XYZ file of C-alpha atoms in Angstrom:
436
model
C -41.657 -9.846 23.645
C -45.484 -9.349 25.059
C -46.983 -10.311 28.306
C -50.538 -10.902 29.387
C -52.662 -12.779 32.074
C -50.742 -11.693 35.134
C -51.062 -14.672 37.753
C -50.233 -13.958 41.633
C -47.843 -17.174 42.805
C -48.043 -16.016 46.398
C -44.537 -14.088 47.048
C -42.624 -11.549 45.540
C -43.156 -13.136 41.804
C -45.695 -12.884 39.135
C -46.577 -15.566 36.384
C -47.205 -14.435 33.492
C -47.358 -15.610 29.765
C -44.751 -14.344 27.198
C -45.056 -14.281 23.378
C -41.806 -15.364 22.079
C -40.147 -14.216 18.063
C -37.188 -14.999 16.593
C -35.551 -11.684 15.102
C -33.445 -13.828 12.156
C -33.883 -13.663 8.793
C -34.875 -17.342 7.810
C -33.943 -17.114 4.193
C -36.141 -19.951 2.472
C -33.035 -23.056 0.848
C -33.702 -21.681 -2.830
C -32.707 -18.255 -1.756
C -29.563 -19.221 0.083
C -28.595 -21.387 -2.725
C -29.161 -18.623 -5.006
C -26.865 -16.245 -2.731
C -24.359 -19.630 -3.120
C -23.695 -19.415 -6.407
C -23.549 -15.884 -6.575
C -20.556 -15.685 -3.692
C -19.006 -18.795 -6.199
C -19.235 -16.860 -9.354
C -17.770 -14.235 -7.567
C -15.536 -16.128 -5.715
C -13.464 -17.998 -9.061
C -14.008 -16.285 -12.296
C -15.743 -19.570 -14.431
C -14.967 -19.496 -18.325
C -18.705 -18.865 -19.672
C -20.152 -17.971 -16.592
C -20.869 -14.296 -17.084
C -24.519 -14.965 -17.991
C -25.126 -16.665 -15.242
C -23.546 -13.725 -13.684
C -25.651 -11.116 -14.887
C -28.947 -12.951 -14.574
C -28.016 -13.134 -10.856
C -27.931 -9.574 -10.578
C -31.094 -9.126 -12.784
C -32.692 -11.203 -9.869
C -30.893 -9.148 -7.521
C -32.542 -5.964 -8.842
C -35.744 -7.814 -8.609
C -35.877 -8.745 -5.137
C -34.465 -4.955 -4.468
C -37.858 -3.416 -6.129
C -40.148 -6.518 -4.866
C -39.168 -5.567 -1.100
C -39.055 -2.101 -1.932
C -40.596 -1.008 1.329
C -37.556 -2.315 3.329
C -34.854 -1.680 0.634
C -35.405 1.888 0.023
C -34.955 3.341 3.714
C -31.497 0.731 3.780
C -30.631 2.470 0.233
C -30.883 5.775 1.825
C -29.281 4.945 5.398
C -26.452 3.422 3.014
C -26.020 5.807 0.725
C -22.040 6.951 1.705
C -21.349 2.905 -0.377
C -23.164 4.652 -3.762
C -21.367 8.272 -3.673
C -18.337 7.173 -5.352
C -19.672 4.466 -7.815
C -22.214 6.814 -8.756
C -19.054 9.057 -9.070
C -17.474 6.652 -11.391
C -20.156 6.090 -13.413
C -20.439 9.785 -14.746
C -16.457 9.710 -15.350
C -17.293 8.546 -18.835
C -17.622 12.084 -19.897
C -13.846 12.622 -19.756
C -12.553 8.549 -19.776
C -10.982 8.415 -22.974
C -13.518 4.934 -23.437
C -16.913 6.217 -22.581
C -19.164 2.715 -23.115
C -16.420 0.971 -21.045
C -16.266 4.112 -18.317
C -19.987 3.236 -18.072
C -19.773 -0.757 -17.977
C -17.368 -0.479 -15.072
C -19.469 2.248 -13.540
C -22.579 0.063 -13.066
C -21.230 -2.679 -12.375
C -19.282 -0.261 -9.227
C -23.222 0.671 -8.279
C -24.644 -2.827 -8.606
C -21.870 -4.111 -6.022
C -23.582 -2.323 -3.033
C -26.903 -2.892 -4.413
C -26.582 -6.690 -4.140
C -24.922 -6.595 -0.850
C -27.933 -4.191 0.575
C -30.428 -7.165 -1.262
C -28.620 -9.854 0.436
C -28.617 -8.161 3.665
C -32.216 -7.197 3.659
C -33.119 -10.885 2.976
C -31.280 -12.687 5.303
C -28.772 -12.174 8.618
C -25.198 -12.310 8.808
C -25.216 -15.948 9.479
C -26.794 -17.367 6.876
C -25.056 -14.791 4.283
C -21.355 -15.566 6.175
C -22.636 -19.605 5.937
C -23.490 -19.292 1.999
C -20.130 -17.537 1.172
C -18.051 -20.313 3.246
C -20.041 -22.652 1.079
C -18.923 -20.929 -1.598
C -15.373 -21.021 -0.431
C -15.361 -24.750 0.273
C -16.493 -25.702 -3.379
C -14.029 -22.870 -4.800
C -11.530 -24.634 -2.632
C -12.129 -28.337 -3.886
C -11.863 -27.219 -7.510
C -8.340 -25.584 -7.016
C -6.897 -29.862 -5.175
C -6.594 -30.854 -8.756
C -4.587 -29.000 -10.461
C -2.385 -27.319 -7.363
C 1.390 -26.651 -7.952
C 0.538 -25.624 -11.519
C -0.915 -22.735 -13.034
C -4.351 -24.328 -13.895
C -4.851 -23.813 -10.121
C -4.307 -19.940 -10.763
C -6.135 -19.089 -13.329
C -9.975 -19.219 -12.573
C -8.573 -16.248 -9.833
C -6.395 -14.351 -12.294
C -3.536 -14.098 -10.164
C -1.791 -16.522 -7.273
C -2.025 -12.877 -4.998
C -6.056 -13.527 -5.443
C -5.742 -17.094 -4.902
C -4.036 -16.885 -1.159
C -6.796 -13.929 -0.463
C -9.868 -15.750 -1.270
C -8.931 -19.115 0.378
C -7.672 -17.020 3.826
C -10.926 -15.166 3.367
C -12.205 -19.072 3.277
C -10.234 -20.692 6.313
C -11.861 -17.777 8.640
C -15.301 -18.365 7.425
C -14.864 -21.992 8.565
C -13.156 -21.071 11.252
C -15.827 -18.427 12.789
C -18.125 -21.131 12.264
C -16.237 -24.105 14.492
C -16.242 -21.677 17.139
C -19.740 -20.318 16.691
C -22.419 -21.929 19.281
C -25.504 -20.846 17.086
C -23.866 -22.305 14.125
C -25.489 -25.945 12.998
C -23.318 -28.900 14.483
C -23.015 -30.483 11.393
C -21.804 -27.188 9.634
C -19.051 -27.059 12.341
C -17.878 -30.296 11.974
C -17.573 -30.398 8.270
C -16.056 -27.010 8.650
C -12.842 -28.198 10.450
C -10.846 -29.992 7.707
C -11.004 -26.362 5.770
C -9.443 -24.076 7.787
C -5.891 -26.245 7.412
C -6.768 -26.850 3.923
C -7.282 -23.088 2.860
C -4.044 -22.180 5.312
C -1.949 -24.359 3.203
C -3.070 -23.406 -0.277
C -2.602 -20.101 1.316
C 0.979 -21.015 1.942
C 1.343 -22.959 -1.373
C 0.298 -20.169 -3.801
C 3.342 -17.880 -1.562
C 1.324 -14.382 -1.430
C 3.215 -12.749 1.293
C 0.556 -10.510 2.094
C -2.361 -13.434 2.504
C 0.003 -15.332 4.512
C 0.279 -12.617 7.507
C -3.562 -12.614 7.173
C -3.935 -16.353 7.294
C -1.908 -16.645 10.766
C -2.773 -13.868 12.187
C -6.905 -14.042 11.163
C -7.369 -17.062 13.283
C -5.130 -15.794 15.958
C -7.345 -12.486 15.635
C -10.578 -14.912 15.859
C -9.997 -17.128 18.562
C -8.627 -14.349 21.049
C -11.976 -12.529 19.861
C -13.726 -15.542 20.915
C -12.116 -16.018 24.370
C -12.129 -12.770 25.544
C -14.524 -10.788 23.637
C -17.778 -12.699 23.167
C -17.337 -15.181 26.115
C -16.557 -12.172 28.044
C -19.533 -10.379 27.563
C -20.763 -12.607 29.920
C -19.241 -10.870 32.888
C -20.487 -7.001 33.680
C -17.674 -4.650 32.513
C -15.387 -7.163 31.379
C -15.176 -6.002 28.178
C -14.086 -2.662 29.463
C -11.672 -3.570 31.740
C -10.180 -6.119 28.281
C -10.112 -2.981 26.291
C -8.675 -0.970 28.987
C -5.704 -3.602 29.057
C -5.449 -4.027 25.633
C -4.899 -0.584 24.777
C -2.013 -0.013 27.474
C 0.009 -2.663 25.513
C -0.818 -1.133 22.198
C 0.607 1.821 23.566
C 3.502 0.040 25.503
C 4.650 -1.718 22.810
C 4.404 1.761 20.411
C 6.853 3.361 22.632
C 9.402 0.615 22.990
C 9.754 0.406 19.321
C 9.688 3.971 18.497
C 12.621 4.232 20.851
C 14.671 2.161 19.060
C 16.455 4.445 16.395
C 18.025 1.384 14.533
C 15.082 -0.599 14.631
C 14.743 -2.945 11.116
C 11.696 -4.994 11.722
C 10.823 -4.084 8.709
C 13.398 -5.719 6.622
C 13.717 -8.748 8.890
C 9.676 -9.272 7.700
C 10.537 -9.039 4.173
C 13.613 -11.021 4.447
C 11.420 -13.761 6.277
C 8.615 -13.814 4.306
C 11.453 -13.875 0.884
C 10.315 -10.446 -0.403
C 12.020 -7.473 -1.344
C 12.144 -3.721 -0.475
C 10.454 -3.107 -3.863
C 7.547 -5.443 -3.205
C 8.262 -7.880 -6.293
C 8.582 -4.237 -8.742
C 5.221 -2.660 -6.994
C 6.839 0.287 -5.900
C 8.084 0.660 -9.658
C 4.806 1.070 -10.363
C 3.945 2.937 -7.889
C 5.935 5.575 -9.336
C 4.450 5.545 -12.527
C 1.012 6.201 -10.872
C 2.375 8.816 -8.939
C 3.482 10.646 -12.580
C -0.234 10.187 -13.831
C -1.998 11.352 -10.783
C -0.089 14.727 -11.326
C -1.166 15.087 -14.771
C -4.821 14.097 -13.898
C -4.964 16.080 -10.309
C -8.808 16.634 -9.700
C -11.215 13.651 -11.776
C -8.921 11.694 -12.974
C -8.679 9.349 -16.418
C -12.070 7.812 -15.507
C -13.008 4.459 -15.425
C -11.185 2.406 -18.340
C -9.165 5.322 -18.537
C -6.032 3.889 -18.480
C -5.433 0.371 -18.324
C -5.976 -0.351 -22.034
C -3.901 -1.182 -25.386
C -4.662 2.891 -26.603
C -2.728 4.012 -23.238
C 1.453 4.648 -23.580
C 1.968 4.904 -20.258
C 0.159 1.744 -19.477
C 1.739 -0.293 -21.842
C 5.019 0.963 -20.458
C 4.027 -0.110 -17.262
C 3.485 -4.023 -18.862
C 7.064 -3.484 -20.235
C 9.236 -2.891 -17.553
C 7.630 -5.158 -15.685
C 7.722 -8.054 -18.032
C 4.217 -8.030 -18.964
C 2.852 -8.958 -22.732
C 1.406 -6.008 -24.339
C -2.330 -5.011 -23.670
C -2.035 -6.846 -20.771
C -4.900 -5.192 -17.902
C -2.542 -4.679 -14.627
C -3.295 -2.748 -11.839
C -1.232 -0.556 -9.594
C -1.545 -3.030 -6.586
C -3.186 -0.190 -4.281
C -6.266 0.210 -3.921
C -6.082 4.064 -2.941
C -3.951 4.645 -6.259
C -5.870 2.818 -8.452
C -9.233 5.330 -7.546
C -6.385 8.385 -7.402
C -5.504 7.770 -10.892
C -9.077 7.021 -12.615
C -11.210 9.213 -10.367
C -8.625 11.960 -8.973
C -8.949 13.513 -5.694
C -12.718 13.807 -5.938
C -13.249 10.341 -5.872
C -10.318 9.525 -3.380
C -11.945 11.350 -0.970
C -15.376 9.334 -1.485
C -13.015 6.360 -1.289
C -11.792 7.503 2.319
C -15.378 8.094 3.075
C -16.802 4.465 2.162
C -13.746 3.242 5.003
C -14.770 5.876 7.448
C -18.096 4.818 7.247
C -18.294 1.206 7.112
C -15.097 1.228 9.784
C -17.467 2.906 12.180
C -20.845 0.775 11.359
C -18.585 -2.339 11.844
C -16.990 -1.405 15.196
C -20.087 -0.193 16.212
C -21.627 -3.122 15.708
C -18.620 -5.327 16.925
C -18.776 -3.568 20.715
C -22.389 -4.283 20.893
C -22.640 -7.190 19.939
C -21.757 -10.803 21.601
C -21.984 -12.930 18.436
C -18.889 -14.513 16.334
C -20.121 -13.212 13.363
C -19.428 -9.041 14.209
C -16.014 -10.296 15.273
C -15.496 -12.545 11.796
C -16.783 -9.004 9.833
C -14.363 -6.930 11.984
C -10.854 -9.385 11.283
C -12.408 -9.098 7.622
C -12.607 -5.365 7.613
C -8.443 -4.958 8.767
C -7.898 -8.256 6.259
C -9.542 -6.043 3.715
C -7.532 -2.500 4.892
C -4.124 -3.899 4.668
C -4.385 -5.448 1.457
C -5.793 -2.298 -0.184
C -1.960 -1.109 0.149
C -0.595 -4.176 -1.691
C -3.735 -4.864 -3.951
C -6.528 -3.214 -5.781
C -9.034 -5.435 -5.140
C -11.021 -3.491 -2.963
C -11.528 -0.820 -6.237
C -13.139 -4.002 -8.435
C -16.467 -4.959 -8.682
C -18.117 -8.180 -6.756
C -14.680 -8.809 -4.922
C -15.184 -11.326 -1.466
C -13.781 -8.415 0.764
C -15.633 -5.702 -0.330
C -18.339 -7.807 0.032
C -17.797 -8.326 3.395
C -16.614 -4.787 4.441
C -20.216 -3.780 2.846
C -22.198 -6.965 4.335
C -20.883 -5.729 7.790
C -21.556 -2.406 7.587
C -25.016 -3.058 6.270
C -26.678 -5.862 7.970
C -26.498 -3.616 11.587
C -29.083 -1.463 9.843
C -31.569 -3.929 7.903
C -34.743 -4.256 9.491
C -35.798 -7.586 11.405
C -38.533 -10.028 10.320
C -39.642 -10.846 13.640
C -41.635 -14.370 13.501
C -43.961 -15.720 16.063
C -42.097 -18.669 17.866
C -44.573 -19.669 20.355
C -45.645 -18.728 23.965
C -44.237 -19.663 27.261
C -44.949 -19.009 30.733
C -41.952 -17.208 32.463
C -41.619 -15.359 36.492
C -41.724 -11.717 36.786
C -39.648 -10.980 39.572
C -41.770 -7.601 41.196
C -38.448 -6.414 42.445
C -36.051 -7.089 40.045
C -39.031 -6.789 36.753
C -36.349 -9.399 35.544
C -38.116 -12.202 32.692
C -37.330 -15.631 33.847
C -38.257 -19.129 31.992
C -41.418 -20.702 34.934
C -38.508 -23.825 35.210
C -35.339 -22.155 35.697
C-alpha cells in the first residue's frame, strides 16, 4: 500500500489517500479449468485418457518456460522436491529395465514441476477450489456403480478409493467454513462432505476412515481456535501452550500403563488384523531385498515386474495373479527397495522440508486454507506407513504436501484495486478506512 496528499483534519489525525492491490493470483476461468481436469485425470485413472494426460503436462512445461522469470527462482528455492526424482531418474543405469527406470523417473521430476507451475499461477484457493471440483465430479461418477467393483476400478484399489474421496470431503469442508470462499461454492459444497464420508465408509479402508473422522474434527477445531483466534493478541500462544500440556499429559498416562492394548482394541474395532490384511507379510519380503540391495537399490521398475522371482512370489502368497504390479504398502519401503539408502534419505528430506514450509506457513497465517494443507500433510504422513502412494507420480496427497510447501514461496501478482481515502492516526501511524 502507498500514500500521498497528506490532508490536516484538525486533531491528532491525518487524511490521506491510499492505493489499494490485491496480492491473489486471479487465475483467468480457462486456466483453472485447465488445472480441473488435470486434478480429475489425476484424481480417477480414465481408460484412454493418458493423452490427454501428457498434453497437460506438455502445457505444463510451457507455462513453466513462458513465466520463466518467476519459475526459475521457485525451481531453485524448491529444489529439496527434485533431489530424489532426479535421483530416480539416473537409477536406470543399474534397474534391471532401463527405458522403464527412465519413464518412471520423469514422470517422478514432472510431479513437482507441475505443482511449482500451478503454484506460480494461481493461490492456494483457487488451486484447493479446482481440486475439490475435481473431487466432486470424481465423486458423482463413482454413485452409479457403488457396492460393486466398477466403482473401484477407475482408482485401482478400494484403499485409493476411501483416500481420494476423504481427501474430497475436507476440500469441501475447508471451503463451508472458509469466509473468503464464494457463497455459492460453500453452499454447493455441503452435501459432499457426508457424501465422500460415506463412500469413505462404504469402500471399508481402515486407514481412510480414521482420516475421514478425524480430518474434519482436525478442521473445525483449527477453525475455532486457530484462525478465529488469531483475532485476539497472543491467543494463539497461550492455545498452543495448552495444547501441548495435554499432548504431554495424555503421553504419560498411557505410557504408564504396562498392559495397555489400545492398539488391538483399534484393530479389533475397525475389523482388521495384527498383520494388516497380509501387509506385514510383505513387509518382510521387502525387508529381505533391501539387504541384498543396501546402498541404490533395484531402481525404478526394478522390481515389480513379470522378470522379478521375488516379486512374483510376493503376488503368490498373497493371492495375487501373476505379473500382477503390487506395492509394499509403505511408502518409506517402497523408495528403500528401488532407490536404497541414498534415496531414503532424500525421501526423509522432501518430509523435513515441506513439514517445515507447511507449519511455517500454518503459524503465520490466519486463513483456512494453511490449516486444510497442514490436516493434508499428517493425512498424507500416516498413510505413507500403510500405502505407497506418496512414492507414485501425480498422486492427490503429494500434490498437496508439495502445493503447501510451495505456494508460501511463489511470488505475488499484486493488482491495482483502486484508491481510498483512509485516517492516519499521528500517534498510533495506524491505517484506518475515512468511515470506520
Amino acid at each position: 500500500m502507498s500514500t500521498a496528499s497528506v490532508i490536516e483534519t484538525g486533531d491528532d489525525r491525518n487524511l490521506t489517500w491510499a492505493n489499494i492491490f490485491t496480492d491473489e493470483k486471479d487465475a483467468p476461468l480457462w486456466e483453472q479449468g485447465m488445472v480441473t481436469l488435470w486434478f480429475l485425470l489425476t484424481f480417477v485413472e480414465f481408460p484412454g485418457t493418458s493423452p490427454i494426460l501428457y498434453l497437460l503436462v506438455l502445457a505444463m512445461v510451457g507455462l513453466f518456460f513462458i513465466d520463466m522469470e518467476k519459475t526459475i527462482p521457485l525451481f531453485f528455492r524448491s529444489l529439496p522436491l527434485f533431489v530424489m526424482p532426479v535421483f530416480g531418474l539416473f537409477s536406470f543405469m543399474w534397474s534391471a529395465h532401463p527405458s522403464a527406470a527412465i519413464r518412471d523417473g520423469v514422470l517422478l521430476t514432472l510431479t513437482p514441476l507441475t505443482v511449482l507451475v500451478i503454484a506460480n499461477r494461481m493461490d492456494l484457493r483457487h488451486a484447493l477450489r479446482c481440486m475439490m471440483f475435481a473431487g466432486w465430479i470424481a465423486a458423482i461418477l463413482v454413485l452409479p456403480n457403488l457396492g460393486s467393483n466398477a466403482a473401484i476400478v477407475p482408482y485401482g484399489s478400494r484403499n485409493v478409493l476411501a483416500m481420494q474421496m476423504t481427501f474430497m470431503s475436507l476440500l469441501s469442508l475447508t471451503a463451508i467454513l472458509n469466509k473468503r470462499e464464494m457463497n455459492w461454492v460453500r453452499m454447493v459444497s455441503v452435501p459432499f462432505v457426508p457424501l465422500g464420508i460415506y463412500l469413505v465408509i462404504a469402500s471399508g479402508s481402515a486407514t481412510s476412515l480414521v482420516f475421514a473422522v478425524l480430518g474434519p474434527v482436525a478442521l473445525i477445531l483449527a477453525k475455532i481456535f486457530w484462525v478465529d483466534a488469531a483475532r485476539v493478541a497472543h491467543m494463539r500462544t497461550s492455545i498452543l501452550t495448552v495444547f501441548f500440556v495435554l499432548v504431554i499429559g495424555v503421553l504419560m498416562i498411557v505410557l504408564s500403563m504396562p498392559t495397555n492394548n489400545f492398539e488391538d482394541q483399534f484393530l479389533q474395532l475397525v475389523g482388521r488384523e495384527r498383520n494388516l490384511s497380509g501387509r506385514t507379510t510383505i513387509w518382510m519380503a521387502g525387508r529381505v531385498i533391501q539387504d541384498q540391495h543396501p546402498m541404490f537399490g533395484t531402481g525404478l521398475a526394478g522390481f515389480w515386474n513379470p522378470e522379478n522371482g521375488a516379486a512374483q512370489s510376493i503376488n503368490f502368497y498373497d493371492y495375487k495373479p501373476f505379473g500382477t504390479k503390487l506395492t509394499f504398502h509403505n511408502a518409506f519401503m517402497e523408495v528403500r527397495v528401488h532407490l536404497g539408502w541414498i534415496g531414503f534419505w532424500m525421501f526423509v528430506a522432501i518430509w523435513v522440508w515441506c513439514g517445515f514450509r507447511i507449519l511455517k506457513t500454518w503459524l503465520q497465517s490466519h486463513h483456512m486454507e494453511a490449516s486444510m494443507i497442514l490436516v493434508a500433510a499428517l493425512c498424507a504422513y500416516g498413510s505413507t506407513f500403510t500405502e505407497s502412494v506418496m512414492f507414485a507420480t501425480f498422486k492427490t496427497p503429494t500434490t498437496l504436501l508439495y502445493l503447501g510447501a510451495i505456494s508460501g514461496m511463489a511470488a505475488s501478482r499484486k493488482r491495482f484495486v483502486g484508491r481510498i481515502p483512509v485516517v492516519v492516526n499521528t500517534e498510533t501511524r495506524e491505517l484506518k478506512p475515512l468511515n470506520s
